[in-house]
PDB file of C-alpha atoms in Angstrom:
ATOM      1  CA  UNK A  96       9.854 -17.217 -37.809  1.00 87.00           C
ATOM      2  CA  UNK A  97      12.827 -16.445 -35.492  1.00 92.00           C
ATOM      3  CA  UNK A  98      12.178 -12.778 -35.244  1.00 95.00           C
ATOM      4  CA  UNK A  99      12.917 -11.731 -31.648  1.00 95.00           C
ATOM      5  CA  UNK A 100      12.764  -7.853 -30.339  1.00 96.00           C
ATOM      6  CA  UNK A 101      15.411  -6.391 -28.210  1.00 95.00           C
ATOM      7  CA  UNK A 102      17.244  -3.420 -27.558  1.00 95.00           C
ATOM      8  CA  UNK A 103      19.675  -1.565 -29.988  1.00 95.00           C
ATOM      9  CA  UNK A 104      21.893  -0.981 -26.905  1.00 94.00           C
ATOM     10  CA  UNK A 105      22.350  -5.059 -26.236  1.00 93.00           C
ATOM     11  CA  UNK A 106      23.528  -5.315 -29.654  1.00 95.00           C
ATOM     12  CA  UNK A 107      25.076  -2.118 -30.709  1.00 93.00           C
ATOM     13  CA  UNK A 108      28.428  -3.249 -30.473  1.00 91.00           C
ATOM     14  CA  UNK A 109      28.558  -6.632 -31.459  1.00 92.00           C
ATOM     15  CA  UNK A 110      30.571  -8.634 -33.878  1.00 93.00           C
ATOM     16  CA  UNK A 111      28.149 -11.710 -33.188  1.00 95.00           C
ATOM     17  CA  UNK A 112      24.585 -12.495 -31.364  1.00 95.00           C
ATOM     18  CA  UNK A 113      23.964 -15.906 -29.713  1.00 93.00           C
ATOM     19  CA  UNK A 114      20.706 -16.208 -27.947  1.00 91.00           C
ATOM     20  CA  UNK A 115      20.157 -18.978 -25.441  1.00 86.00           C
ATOM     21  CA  UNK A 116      16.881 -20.360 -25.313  1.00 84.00           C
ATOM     22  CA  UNK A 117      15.058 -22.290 -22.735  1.00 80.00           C
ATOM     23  CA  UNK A 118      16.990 -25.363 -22.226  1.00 80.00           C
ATOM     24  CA  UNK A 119      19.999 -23.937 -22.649  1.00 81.00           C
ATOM     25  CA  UNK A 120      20.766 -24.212 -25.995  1.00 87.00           C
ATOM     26  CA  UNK A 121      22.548 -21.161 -27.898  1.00 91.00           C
ATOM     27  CA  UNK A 122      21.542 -19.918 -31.246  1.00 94.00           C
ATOM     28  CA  UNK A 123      23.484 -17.627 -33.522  1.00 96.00           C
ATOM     29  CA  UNK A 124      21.486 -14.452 -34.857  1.00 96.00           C
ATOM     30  CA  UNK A 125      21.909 -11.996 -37.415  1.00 96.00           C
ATOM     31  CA  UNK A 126      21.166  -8.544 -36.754  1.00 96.00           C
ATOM     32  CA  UNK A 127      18.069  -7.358 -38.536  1.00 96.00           C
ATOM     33  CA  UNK A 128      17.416  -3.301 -38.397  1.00 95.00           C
ATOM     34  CA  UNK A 129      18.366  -0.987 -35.452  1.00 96.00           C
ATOM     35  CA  UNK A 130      16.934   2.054 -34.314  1.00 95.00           C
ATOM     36  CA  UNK A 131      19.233   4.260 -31.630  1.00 94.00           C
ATOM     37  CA  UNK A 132      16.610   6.198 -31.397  1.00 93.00           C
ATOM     38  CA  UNK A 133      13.839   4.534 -29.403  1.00 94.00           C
ATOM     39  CA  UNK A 134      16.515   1.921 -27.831  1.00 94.00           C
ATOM     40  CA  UNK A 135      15.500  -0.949 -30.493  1.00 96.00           C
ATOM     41  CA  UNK A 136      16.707  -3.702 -32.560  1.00 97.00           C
ATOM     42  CA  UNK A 137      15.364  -6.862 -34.586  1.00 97.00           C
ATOM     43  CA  UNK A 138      17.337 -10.012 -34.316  1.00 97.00           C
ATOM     44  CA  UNK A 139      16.458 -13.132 -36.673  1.00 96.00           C
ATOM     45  CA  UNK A 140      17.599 -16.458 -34.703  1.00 95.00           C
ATOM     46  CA  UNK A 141      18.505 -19.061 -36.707  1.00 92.00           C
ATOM     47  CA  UNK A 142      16.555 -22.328 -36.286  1.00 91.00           C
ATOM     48  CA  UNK A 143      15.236 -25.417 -38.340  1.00 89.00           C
ATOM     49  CA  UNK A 144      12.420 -25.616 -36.023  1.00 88.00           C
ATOM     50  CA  UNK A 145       9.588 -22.940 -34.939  1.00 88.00           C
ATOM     51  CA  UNK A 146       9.124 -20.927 -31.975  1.00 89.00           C
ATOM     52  CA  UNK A 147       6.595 -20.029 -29.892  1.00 89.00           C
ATOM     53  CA  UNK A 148       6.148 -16.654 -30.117  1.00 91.00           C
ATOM     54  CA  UNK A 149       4.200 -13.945 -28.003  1.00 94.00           C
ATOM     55  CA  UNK A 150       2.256 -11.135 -29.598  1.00 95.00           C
ATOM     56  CA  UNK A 151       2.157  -7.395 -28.781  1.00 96.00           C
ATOM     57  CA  UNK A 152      -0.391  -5.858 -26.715  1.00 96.00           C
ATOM     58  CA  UNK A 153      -3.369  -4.618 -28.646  1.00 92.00           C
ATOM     59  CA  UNK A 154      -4.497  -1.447 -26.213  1.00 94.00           C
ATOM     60  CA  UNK A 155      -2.138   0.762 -24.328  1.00 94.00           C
ATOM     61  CA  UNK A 156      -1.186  -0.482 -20.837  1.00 95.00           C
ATOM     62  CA  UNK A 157      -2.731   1.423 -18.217  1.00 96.00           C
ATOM     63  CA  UNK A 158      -1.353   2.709 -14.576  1.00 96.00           C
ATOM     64  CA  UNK A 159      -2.003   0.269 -12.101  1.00 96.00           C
ATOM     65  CA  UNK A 160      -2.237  -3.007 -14.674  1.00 97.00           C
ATOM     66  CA  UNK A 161      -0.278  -5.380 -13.286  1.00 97.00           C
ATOM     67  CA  UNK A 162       2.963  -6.565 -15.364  1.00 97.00           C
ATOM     68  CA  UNK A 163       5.658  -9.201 -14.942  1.00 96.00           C
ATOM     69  CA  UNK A 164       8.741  -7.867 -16.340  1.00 94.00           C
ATOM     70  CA  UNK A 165      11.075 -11.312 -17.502  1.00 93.00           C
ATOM     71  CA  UNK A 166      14.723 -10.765 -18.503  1.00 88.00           C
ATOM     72  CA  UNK A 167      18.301 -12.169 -17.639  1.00 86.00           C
ATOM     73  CA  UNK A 168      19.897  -9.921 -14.926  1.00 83.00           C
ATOM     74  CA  UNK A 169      23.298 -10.336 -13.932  1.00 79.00           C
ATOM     75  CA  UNK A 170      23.493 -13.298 -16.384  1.00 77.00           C
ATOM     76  CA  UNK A 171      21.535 -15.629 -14.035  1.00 79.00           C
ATOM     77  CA  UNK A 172      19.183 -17.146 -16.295  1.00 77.00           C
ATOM     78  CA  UNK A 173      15.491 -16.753 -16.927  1.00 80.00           C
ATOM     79  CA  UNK A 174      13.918 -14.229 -14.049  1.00 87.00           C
ATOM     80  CA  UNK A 175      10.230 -12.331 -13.447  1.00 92.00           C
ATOM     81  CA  UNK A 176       9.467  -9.773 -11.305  1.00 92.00           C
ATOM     82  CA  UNK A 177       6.166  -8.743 -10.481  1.00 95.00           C
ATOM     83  CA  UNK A 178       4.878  -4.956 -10.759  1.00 95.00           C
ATOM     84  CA  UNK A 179       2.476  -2.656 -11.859  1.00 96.00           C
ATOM     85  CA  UNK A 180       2.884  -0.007 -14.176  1.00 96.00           C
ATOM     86  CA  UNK A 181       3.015   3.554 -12.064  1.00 95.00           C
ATOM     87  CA  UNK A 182       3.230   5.827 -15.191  1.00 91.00           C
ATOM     88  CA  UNK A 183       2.916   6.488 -19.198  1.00 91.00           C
ATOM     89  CA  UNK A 184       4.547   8.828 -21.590  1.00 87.00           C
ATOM     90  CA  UNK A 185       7.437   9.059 -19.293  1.00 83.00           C
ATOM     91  CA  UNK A 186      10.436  11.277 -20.846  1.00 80.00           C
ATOM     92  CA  UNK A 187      13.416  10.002 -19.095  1.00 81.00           C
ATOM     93  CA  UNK A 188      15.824  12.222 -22.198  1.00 78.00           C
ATOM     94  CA  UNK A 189      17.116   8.864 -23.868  1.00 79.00           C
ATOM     95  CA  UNK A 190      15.863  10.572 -26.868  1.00 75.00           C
ATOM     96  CA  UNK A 191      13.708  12.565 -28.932  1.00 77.00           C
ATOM     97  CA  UNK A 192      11.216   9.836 -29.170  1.00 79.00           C
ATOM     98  CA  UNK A 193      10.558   9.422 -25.021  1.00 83.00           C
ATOM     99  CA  UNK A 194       7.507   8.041 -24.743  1.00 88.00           C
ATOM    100  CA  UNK A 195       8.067   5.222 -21.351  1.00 90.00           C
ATOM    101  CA  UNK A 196       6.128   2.868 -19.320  1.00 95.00           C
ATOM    102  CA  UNK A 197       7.547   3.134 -16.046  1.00 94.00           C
ATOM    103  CA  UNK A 198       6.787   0.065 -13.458  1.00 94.00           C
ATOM    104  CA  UNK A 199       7.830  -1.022 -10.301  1.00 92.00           C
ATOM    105  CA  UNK A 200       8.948  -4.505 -11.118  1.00 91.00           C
ATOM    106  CA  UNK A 201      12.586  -5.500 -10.888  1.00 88.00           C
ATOM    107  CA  UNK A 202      14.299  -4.616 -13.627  1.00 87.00           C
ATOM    108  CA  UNK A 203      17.889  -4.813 -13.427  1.00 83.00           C
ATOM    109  CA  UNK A 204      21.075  -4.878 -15.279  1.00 81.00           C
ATOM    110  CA  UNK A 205      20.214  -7.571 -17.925  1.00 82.00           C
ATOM    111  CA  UNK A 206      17.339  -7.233 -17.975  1.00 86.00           C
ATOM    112  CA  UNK A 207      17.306  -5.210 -21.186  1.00 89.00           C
ATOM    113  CA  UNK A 208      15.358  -6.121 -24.147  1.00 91.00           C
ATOM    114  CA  UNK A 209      12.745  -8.614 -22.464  1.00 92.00           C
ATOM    115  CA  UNK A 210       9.265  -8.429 -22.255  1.00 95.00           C
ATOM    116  CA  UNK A 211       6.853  -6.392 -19.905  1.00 96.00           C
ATOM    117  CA  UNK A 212       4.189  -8.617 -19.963  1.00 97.00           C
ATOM    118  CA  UNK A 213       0.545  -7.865 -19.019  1.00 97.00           C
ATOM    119  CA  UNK A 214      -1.364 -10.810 -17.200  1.00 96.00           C
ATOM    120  CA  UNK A 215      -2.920 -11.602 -20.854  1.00 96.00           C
ATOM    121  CA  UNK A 216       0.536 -12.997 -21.595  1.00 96.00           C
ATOM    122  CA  UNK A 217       0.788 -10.031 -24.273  1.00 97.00           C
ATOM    123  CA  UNK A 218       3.738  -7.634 -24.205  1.00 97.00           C
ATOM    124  CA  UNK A 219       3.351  -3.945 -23.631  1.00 97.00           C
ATOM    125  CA  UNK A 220       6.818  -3.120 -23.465  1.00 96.00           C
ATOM    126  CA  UNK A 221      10.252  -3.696 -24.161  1.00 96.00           C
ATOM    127  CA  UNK A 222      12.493  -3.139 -21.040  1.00 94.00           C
ATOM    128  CA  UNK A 223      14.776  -0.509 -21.417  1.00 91.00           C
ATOM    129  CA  UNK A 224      16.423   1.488 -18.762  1.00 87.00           C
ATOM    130  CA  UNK A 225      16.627   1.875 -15.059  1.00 83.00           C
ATOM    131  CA  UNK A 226      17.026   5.301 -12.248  1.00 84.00           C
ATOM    132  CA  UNK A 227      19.139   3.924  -9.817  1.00 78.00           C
ATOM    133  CA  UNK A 228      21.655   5.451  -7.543  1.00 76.00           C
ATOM    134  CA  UNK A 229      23.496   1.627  -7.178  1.00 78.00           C
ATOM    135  CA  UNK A 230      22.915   0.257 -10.639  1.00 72.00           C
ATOM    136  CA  UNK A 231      20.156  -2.442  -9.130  1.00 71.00           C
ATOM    137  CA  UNK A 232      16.482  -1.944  -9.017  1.00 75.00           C
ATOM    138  CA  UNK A 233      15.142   0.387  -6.720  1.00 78.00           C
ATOM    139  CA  UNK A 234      11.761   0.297  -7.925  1.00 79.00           C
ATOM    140  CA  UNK A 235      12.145   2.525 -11.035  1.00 89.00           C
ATOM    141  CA  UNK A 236      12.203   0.912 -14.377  1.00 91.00           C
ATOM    142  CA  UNK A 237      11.116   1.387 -17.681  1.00 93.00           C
ATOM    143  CA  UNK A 238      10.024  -0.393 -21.091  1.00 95.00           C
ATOM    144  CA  UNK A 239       9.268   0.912 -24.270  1.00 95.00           C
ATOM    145  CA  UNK A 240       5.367   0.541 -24.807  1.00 97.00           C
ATOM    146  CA  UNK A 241       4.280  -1.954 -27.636  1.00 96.00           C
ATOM    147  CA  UNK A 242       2.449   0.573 -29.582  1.00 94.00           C
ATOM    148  CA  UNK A 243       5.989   2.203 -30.321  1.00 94.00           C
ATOM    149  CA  UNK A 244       7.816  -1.230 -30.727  1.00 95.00           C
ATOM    150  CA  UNK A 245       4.873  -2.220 -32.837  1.00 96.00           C
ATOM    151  CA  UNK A 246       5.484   0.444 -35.496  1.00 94.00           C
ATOM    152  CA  UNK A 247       9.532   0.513 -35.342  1.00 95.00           C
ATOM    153  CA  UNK A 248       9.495  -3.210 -35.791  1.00 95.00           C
ATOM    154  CA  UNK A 249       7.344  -3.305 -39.097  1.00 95.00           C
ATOM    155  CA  UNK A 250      10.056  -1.054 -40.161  1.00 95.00           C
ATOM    156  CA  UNK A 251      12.452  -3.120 -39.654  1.00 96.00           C
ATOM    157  CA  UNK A 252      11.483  -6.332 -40.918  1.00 94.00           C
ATOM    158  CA  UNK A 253      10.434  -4.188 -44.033  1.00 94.00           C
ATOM    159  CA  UNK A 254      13.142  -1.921 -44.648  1.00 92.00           C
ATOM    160  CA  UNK A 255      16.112  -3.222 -42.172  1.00 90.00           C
ATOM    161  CA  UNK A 256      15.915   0.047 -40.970  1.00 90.00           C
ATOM    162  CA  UNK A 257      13.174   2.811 -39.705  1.00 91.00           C
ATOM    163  CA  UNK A 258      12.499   5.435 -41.615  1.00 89.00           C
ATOM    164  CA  UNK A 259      10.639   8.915 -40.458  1.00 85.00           C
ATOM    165  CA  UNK A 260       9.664  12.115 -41.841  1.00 80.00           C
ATOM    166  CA  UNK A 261      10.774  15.374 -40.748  1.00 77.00           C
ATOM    167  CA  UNK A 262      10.271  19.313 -41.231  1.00 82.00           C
ATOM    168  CA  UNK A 263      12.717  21.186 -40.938  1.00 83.00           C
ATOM    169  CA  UNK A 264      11.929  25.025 -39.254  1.00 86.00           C
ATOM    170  CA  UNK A 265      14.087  27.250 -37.713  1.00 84.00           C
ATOM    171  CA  UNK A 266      12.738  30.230 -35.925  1.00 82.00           C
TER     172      UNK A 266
END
């Protein structure tokens, strides 16, 4: 349907979205729903024909599963790395709604908003954010896991937007 999942800070800024696909061609996208919050946005490519698509993980990725993380970094084109994941629920203060995968695979500087896949071929995360003291891999990365994209992305494709409740106490 042309849905695609990246992250709000690829497209924060933009006045337009083209997406190249394999092959090389370049599709224009409209900006479905953002969420600052957990690092997320919904594009809609525009296409007469279908995609293949890839579905979300259906259990919670585990330390030690191995996961290939695919993105574009430094604007060369299609890449993998190979890794496992070394940690859940990491809190790396992006935001109040921390909750990261962290693996081992390359993940560099464009590599933002691909999949972490899981040898299934299902996604488990959304790759989000590096530690680095160079700005290249060092063996630190980290994705948002699927169960969180899962739920943020409904939202979006509902509502264009994601919307939570809140209490508000002050002590």
């Amino acid at each position: 349907d042309g849905y695609a999942v990246t992250n709000n800070h690829v497209v924060q800024d933009a006045d337009e979205v083209t997406v190249k696909i394999q092959g090389g061609a370049e599709l224009k996208a409209e900006v479905i729903g953002t969420d600052p919050k957990t690092d997320l946005a919904l594009i809609k490519i525009k296409s007469d024909k279908p995609f293949t698509f890839v579905s979300f993980a259906q259990a919670p990725a585990r330390v030690g599963d191995i996961v290939m993380a695919v993105g574009n970094p430094f604007g060369l084109g299609g890449s993998v790395s190979l890794g496992i994941v070394s940690a859940r629920n990491r809190d790396i203060n992006a935001g109040p709604y921390d909750d990261f995968l962290q693996t081992d695979a390359a993940i560099n500087k464009g590599n933002s908003g691909g999949p972490l896949f899981n040898l299934k071929g299902e996604v488990d995360g959304i790759n989000t954010a590096i530690f680095s003291p160079t700005g290249g891999s060092v063996g630190i990365g980290f994705s948002v896991p699927a169960n969180t994209a899962k739920g943020v992305i409904d939202q979006l494709i509902k509502y264009g937007e994601t919307r939570r409740g809140w209490l508000g106490v002050k002590i």
